[in-house]
Tab-separated table of C-alpha atoms and ligand atoms in Angstrom:
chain	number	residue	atom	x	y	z
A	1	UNK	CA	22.609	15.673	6.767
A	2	UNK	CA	18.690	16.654	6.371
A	3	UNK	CA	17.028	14.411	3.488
A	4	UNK	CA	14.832	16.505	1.344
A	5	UNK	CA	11.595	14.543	1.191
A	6	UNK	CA	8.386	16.172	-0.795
A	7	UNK	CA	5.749	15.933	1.545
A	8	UNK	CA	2.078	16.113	0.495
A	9	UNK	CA	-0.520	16.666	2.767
A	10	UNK	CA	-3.359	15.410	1.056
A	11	UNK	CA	-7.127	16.179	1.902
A	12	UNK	CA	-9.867	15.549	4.423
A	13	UNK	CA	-8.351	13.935	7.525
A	14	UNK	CA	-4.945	13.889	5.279
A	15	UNK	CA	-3.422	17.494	6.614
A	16	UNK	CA	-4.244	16.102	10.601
A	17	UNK	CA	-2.574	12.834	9.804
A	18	UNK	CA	0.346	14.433	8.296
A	19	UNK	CA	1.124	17.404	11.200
A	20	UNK	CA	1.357	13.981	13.265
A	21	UNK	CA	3.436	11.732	11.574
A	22	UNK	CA	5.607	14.740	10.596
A	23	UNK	CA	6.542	15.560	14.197
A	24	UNK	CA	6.951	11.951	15.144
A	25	UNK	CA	9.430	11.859	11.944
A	26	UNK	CA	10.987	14.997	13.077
A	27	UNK	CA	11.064	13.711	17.127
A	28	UNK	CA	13.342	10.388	16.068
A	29	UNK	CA	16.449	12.911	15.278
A	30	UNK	CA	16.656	12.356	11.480
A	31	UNK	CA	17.067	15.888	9.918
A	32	UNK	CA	14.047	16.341	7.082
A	33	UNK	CA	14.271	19.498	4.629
A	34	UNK	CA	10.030	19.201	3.756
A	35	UNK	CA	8.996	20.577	0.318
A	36	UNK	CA	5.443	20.718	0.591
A	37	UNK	CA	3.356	20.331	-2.135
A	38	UNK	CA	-0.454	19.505	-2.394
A	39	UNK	CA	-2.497	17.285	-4.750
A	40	UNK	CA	-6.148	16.129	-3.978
A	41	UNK	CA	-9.823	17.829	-3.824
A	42	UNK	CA	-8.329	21.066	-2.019
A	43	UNK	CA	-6.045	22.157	-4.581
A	44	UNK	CA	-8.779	21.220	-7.268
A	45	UNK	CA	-11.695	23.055	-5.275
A	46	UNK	CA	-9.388	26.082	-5.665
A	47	UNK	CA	-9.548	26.084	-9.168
A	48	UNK	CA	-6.245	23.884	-9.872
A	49	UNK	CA	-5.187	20.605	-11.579
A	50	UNK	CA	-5.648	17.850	-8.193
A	51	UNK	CA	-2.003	16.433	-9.184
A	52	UNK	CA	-0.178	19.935	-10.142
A	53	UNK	CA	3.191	19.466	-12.242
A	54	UNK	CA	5.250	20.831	-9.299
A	55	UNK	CA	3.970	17.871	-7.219
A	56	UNK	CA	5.293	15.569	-9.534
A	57	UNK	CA	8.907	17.828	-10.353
A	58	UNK	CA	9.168	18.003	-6.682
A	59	UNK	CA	8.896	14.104	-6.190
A	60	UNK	CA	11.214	13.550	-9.348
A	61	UNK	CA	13.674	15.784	-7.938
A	62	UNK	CA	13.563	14.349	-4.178
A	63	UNK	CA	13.209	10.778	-5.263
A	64	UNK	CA	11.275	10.402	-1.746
A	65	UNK	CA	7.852	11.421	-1.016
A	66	UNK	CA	5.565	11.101	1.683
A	67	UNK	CA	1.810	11.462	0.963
A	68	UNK	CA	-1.426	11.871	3.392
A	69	UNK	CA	-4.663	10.371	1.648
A	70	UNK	CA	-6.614	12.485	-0.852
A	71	UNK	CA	-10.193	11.762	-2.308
A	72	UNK	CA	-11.378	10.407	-5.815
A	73	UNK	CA	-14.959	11.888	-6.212
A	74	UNK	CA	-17.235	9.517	-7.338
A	75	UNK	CA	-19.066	9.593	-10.717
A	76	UNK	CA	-18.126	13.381	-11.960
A	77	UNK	CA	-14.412	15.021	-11.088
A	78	UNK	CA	-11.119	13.918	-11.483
A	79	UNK	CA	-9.552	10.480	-12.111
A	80	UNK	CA	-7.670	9.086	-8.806
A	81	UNK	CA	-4.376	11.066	-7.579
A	82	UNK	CA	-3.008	7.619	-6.702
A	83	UNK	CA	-3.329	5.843	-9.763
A	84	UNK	CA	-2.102	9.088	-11.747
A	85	UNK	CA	1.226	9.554	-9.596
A	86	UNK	CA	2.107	5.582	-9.819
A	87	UNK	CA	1.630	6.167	-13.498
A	88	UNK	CA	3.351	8.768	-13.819
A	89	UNK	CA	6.522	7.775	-11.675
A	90	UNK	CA	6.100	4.539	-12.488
A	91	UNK	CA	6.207	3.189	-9.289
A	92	UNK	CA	5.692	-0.204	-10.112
A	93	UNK	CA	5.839	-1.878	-6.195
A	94	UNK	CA	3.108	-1.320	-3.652
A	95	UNK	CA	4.747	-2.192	-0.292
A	96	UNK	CA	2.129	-3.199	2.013
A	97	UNK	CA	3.151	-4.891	5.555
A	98	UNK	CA	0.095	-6.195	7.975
A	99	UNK	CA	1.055	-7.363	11.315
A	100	UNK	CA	-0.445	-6.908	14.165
A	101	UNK	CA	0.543	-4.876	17.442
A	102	UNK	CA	-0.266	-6.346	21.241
A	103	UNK	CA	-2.918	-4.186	21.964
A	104	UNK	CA	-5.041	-4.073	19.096
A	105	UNK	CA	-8.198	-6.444	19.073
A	106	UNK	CA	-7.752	-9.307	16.318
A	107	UNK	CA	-8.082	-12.895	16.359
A	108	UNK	CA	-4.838	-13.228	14.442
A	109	UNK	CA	-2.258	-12.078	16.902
A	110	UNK	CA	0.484	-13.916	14.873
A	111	UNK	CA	-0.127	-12.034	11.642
A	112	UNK	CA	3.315	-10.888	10.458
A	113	UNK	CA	3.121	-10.587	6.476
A	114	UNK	CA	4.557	-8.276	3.560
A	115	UNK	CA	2.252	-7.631	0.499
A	116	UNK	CA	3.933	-6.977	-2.467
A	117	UNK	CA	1.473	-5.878	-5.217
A	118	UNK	CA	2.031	-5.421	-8.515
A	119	UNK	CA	1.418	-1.737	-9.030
A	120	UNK	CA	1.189	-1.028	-13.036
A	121	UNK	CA	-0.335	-4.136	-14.761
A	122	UNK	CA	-3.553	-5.982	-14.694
A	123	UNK	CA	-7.325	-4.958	-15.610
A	124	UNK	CA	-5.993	-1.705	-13.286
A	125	UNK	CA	-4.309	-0.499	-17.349
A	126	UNK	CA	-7.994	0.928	-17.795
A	127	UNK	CA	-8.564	-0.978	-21.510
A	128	UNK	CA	-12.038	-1.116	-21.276
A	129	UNK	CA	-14.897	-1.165	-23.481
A	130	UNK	CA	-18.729	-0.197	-22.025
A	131	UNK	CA	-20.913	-2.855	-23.327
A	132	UNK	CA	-23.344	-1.591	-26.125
A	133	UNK	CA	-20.196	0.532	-27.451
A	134	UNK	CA	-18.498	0.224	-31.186
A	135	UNK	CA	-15.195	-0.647	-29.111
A	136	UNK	CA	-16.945	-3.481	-27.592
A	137	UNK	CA	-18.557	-4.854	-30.732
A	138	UNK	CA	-14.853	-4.327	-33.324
A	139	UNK	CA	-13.615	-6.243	-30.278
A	140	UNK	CA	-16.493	-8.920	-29.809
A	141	UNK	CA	-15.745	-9.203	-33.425
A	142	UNK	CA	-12.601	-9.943	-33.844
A	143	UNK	CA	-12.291	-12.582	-30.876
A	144	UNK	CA	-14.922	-14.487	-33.194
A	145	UNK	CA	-12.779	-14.364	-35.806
A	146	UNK	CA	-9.869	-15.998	-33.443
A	147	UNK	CA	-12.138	-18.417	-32.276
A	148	UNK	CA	-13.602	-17.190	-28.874
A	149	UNK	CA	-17.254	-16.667	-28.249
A	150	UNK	CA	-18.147	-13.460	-25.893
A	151	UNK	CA	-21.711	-12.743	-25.753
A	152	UNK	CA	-22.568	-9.728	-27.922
A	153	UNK	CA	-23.740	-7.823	-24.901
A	154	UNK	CA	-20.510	-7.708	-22.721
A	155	UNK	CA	-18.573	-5.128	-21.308
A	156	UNK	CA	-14.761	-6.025	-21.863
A	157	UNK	CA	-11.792	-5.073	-19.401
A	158	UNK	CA	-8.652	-6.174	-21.147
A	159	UNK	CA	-6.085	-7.851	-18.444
A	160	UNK	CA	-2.402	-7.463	-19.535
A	161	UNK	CA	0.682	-9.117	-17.634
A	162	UNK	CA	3.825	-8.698	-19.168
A	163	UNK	CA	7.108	-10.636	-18.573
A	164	UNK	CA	8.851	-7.668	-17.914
A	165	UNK	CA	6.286	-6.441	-15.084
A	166	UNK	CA	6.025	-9.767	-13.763
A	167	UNK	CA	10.018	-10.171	-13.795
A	168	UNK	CA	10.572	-7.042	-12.318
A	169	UNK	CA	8.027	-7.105	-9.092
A	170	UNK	CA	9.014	-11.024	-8.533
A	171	UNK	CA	12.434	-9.405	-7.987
A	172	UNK	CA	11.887	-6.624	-5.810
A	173	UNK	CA	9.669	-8.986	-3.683
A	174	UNK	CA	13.193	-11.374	-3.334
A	175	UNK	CA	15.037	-8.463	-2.815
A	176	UNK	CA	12.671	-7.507	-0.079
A	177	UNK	CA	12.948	-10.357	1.317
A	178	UNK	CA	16.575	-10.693	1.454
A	179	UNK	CA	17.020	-6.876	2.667
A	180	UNK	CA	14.951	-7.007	5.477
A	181	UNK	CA	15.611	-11.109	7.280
A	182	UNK	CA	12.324	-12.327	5.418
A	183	UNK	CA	12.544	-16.169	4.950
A	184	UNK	CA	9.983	-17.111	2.283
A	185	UNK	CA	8.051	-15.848	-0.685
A	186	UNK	CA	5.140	-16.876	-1.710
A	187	UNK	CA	3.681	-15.858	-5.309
A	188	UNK	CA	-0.385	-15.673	-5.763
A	189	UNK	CA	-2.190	-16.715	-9.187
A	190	UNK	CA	-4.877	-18.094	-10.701
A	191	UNK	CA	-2.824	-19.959	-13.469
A	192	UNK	CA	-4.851	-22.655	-13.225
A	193	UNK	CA	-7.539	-20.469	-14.766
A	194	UNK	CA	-6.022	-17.249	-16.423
A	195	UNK	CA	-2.826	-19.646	-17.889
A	196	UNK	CA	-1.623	-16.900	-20.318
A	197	UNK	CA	-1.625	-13.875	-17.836
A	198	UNK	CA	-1.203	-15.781	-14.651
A	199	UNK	CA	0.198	-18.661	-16.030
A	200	UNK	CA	2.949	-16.160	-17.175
A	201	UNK	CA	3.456	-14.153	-14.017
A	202	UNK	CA	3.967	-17.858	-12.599
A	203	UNK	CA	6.624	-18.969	-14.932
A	204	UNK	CA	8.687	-15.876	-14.152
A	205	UNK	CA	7.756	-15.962	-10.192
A	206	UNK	CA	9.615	-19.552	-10.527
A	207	UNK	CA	12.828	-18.272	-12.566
A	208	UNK	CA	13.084	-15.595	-10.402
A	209	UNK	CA	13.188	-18.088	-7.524
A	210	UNK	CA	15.506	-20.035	-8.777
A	211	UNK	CA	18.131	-17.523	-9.117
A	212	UNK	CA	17.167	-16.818	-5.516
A	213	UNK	CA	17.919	-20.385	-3.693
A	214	UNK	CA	18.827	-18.894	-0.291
A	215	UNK	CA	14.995	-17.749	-0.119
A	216	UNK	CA	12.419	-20.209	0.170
A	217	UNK	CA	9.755	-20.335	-2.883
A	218	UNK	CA	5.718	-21.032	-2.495
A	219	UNK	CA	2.978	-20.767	-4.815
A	220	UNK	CA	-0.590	-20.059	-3.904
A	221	UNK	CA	-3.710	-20.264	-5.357
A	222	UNK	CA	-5.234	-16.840	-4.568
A	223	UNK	CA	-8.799	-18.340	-3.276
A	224	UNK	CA	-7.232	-21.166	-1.707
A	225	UNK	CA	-4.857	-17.877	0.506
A	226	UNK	CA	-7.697	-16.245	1.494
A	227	UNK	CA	-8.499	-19.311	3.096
A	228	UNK	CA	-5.493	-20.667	4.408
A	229	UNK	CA	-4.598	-17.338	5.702
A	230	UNK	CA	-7.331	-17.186	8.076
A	231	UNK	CA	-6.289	-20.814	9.350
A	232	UNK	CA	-2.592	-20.450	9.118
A	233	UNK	CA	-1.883	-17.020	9.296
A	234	UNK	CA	1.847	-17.858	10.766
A	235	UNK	CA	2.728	-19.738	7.413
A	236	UNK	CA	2.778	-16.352	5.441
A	237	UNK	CA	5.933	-14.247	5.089
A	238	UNK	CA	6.404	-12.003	1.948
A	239	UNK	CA	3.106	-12.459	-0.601
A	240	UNK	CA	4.121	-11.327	-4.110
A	241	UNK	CA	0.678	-10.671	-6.112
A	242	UNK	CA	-0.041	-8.899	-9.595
A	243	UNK	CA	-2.373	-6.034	-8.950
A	244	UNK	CA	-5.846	-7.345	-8.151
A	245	UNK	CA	-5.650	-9.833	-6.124
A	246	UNK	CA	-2.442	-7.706	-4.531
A	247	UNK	CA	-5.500	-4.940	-4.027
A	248	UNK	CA	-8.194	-7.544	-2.638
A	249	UNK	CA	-5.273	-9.409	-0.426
A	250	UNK	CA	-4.300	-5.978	1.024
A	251	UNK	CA	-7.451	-5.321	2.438
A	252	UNK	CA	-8.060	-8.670	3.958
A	253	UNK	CA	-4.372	-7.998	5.587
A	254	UNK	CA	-5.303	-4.801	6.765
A	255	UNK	CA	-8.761	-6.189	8.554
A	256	UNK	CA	-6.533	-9.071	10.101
A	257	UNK	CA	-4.183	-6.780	11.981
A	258	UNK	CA	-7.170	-4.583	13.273
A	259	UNK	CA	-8.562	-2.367	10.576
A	260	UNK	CA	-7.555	-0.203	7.740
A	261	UNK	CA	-6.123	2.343	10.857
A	262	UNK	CA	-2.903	0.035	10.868
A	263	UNK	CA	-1.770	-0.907	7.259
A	264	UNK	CA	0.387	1.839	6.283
A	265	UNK	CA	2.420	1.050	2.580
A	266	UNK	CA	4.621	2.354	0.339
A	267	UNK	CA	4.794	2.872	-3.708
A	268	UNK	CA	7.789	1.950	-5.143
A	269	UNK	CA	10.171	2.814	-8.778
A	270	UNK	CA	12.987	2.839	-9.931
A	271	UNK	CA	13.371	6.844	-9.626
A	272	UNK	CA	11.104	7.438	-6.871
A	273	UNK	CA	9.215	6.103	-3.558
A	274	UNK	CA	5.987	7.108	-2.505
A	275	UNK	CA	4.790	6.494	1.717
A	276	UNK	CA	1.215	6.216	2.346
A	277	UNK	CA	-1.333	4.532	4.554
A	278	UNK	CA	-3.862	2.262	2.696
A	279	UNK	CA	-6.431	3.691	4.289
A	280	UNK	CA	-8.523	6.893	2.677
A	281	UNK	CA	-9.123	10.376	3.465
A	282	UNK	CA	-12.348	9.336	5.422
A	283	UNK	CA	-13.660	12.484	5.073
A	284	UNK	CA	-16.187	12.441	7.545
A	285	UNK	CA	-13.569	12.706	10.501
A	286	UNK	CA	-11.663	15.753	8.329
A	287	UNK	CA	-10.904	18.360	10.903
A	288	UNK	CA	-11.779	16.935	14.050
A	289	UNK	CA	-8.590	16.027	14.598
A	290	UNK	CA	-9.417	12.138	16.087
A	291	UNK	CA	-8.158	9.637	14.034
A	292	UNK	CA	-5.517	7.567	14.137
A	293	UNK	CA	-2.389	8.506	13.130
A	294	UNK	CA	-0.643	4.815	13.109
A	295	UNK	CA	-0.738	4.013	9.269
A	296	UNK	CA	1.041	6.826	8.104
A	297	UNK	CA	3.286	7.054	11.116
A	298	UNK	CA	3.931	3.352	9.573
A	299	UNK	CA	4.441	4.622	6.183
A	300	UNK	CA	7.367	7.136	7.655
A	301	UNK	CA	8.602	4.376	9.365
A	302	UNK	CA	8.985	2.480	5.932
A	303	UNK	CA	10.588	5.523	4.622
A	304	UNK	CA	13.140	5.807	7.393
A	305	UNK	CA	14.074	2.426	6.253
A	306	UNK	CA	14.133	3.165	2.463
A	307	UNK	CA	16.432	5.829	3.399
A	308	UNK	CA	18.531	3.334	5.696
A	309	UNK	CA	17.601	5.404	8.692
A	310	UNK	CA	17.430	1.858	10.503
A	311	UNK	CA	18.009	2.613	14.051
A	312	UNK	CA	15.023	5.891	13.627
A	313	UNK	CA	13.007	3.579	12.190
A	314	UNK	CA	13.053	0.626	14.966
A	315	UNK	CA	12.880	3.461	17.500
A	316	UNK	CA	9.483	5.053	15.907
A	317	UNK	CA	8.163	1.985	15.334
A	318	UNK	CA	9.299	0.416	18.847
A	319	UNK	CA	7.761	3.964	20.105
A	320	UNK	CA	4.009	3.305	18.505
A	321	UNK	CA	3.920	-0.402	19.340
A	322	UNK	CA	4.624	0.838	23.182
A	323	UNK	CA	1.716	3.394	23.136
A	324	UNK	CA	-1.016	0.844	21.242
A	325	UNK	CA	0.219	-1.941	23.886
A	326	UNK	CA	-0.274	0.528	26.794
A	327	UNK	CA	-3.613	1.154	25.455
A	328	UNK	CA	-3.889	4.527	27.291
A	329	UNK	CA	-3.163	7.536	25.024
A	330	UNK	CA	-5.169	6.308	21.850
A	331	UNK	CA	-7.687	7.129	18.995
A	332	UNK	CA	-11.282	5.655	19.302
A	333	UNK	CA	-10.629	3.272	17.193
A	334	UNK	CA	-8.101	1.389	19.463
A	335	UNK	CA	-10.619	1.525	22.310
A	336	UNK	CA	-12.785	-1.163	23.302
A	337	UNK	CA	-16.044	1.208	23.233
A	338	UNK	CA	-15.813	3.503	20.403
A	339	UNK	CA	-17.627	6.568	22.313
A	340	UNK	CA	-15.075	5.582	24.745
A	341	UNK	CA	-14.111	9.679	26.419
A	342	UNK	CA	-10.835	8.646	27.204
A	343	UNK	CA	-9.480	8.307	24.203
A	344	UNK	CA	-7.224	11.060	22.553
A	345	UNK	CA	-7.042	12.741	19.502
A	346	UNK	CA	-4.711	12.598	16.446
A	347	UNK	CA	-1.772	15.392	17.876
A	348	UNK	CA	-2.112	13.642	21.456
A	349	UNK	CA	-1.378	10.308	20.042
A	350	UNK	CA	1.261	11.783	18.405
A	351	UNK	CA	2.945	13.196	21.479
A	352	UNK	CA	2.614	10.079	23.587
A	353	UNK	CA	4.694	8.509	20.809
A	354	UNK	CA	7.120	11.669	20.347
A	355	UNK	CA	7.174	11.157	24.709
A	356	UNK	CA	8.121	7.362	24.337
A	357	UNK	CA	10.855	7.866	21.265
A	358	UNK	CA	12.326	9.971	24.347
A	359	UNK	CA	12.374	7.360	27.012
B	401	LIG	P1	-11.482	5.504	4.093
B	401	LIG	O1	-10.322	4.597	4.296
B	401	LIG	O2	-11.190	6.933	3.929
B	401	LIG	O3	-12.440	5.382	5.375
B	401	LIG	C1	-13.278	4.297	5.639
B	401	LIG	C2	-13.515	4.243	7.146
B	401	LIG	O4	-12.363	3.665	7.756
B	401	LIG	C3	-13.667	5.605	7.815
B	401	LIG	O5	-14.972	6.090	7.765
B	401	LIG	C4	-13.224	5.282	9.225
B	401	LIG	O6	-14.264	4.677	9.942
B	401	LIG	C5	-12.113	4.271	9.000
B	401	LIG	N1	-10.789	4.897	8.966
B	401	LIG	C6	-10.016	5.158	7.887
B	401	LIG	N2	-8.869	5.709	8.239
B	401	LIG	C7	-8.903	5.822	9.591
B	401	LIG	C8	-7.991	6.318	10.557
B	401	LIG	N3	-6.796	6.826	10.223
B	401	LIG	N4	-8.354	6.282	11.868
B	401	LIG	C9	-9.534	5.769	12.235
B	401	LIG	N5	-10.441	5.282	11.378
B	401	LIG	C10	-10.123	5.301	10.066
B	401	LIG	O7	-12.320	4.911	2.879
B	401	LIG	P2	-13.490	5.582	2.023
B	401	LIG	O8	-14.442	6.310	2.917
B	401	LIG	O9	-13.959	4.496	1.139
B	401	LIG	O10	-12.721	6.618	1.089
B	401	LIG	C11	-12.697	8.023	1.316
B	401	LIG	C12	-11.964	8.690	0.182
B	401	LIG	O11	-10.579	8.328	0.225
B	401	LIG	C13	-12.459	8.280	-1.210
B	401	LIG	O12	-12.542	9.437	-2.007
B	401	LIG	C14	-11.385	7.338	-1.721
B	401	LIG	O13	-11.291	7.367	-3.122
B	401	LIG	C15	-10.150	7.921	-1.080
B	401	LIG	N6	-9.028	6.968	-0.927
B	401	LIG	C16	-7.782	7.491	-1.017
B	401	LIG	C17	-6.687	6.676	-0.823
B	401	LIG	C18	-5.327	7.302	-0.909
B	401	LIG	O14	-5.205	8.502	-0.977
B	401	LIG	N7	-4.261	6.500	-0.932
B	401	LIG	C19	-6.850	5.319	-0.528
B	401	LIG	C20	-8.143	4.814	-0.401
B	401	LIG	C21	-9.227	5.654	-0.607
């Protein structure tokens, strides 16, 4: 049986990326039927919406997508692709597992941890009001009426977390957990400081928990995990996280297991599942077909999984872990010296990986 899986290239280095990770997909025996179908600054630059409605029919259809990164300009343009689709498909859990390969260079060899960030909630909702503006000073306004004193020349983000968001991503972290031999979960807050928005996502993190005994339950302090992280990075297992911190904790992840290059991640919904690196579209490799292909060859390897392809997805993964340990056929980035001519570009990468799925 061939899944159907929407498959979107994406821009700058994003089409490169995907031509690799699709043949590695293709190389583990799983049958794919790809509808391709584009969002991001290409489609835009050619006079079109950068997240088209067929994108998002295809992906509602197919239920599985798998996405190359695409750019947000800066300033002037369009509003994120991202943030649109997991808006619009409500996929609620960003899926991001750091841990590090033999083979890359990081001083936390040990690191073996699943980020589970909150993908909807938080001061991400975009309720904000630009200081100096009549939204700002109704709301300035009425918070002196209830009692709380905000200097008259603030800008206000508004920072919602909801039972039922909190509920529902505690869950999926447990069910993570369970699903895939994970022995603890830790939730991050700052309750201690935020005790109606934290404080909340905390009291449901501990009811989900306790419908969950088989799982061990932590909570965390978000500044005091960046810390202990660095020092005890073997104490981690699954980190569940509403969507800042998730978004800050990501990145540290990411730089612990080697660089941005390595974290590949997954959003999450009830009716559909998104597979993407966290990296960007790092635009000024686009086309020279040299970077490295691991993150989103990680983020097929998380879809493999999601569509209980288990044995592909141990082989792929098996596969790049062999050719980043052998440290012969890689990207720059997994040299030692970056200018480094023996390393190989994106589609050679990809065939040392396709050549060790084979042996
Ligand atoms: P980026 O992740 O694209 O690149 C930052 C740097 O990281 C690159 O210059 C490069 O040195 C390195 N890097 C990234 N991916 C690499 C890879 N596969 N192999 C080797 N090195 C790699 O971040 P940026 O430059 O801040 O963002 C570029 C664009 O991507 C922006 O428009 C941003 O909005 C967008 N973006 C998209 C996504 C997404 O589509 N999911 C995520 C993050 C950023």
């Amino acid at each position: 049986m061939a899944y159907e899986v929407t498959l979107i290239p994406g821009d700058g280095t994003g089409p490169e990326l995907m031509d690799a990770t699709r043949r590695a997909l293709e190389a583990t025996g799983v049958g794919f039927k790809w509808d391709i179908q584009h969002a991001g600054l290409d489609v835009y630059e050619r006079g079109g919406d950068p997240l088209p409605a067929a994108t998002l029919d295809s992906l509602r259809r197919t239920r599985v997508g798998i996405k190359g990164p695409t750019t947000t300009p800066i300033g002037a343009g369009f509003r994120s692709v991202n943030v649109a689709l997991r808006k619009e498909l409500d996929l609620y859990m960003c899926l991001r597992p750091c841990k590090a390969y033999a083979g890359v260079r990081t001083r936390f060899p040990e690191l073996d941890i699943v980020i589970v960030r909150e993908n909807t909630e938080d001061v991400y909702v975009g309720v904000e009001f630009q200081e100096g503006s009549e939204g700002a000073s109704r709301m300035i306004e009425l918070l002196a009426e209830l009692g709380a004193t905000v200097r008259p020349d603030s800008g206000l983000s508004v920072k919602p977390i909801s039972r039922f968001g909190s509920r529902r991503i505690v869950e999926a972290a447990f069910d993570y957990a369970r699903h895939n031999g994970r022995r603890k979960v830790t939730a991050v807050h700052k309750a201690n400081i935020m005790k109606f928005t934290d404080g909340l996502f905390l009291e449901l993190a501990r009811e989900v928990a306790s419908e969950n005994p088989t799982i061990e339950f932590e909570e965390i302090i978000v500044d005091n995990l960046a810390n202990q992280l660095m020092q005890w990075p073997a104490d981690y297992d699954v980190l569940v996280l509403p969507n800042l911190y998730g978004d800050v904790i990501s990145d540290l992840g990411a730089g612990m297991i080697g660089g941005l290059g390595f974290a590949g991640g997954a959003n999450i919904g009830e009716h559909a599942a998104v597979f993407e690196a966290t990296h960007g579209s790092a635009p000024k490799y686009a086309g020279l077909g040299k970077v490295n292909p691991t993150a989103l060859m990680l983020s097929g390897v998380y879809m493999l999984r999601h569509l209980e392809e288990l044995d592909a997805a141990n082989r792929l993964e098996r596969a790049l872990a062999e050719v980043i340990r052998k440290g012969e056929r890689v990207t720059f980035d997994l040299k030692e010296d970056r200018n480094d001519p023996t390393a190989v570009g994106t589609a050679e990468f990809a065939d040392a990986v396709i050549e060790e799925l084979n042996t």
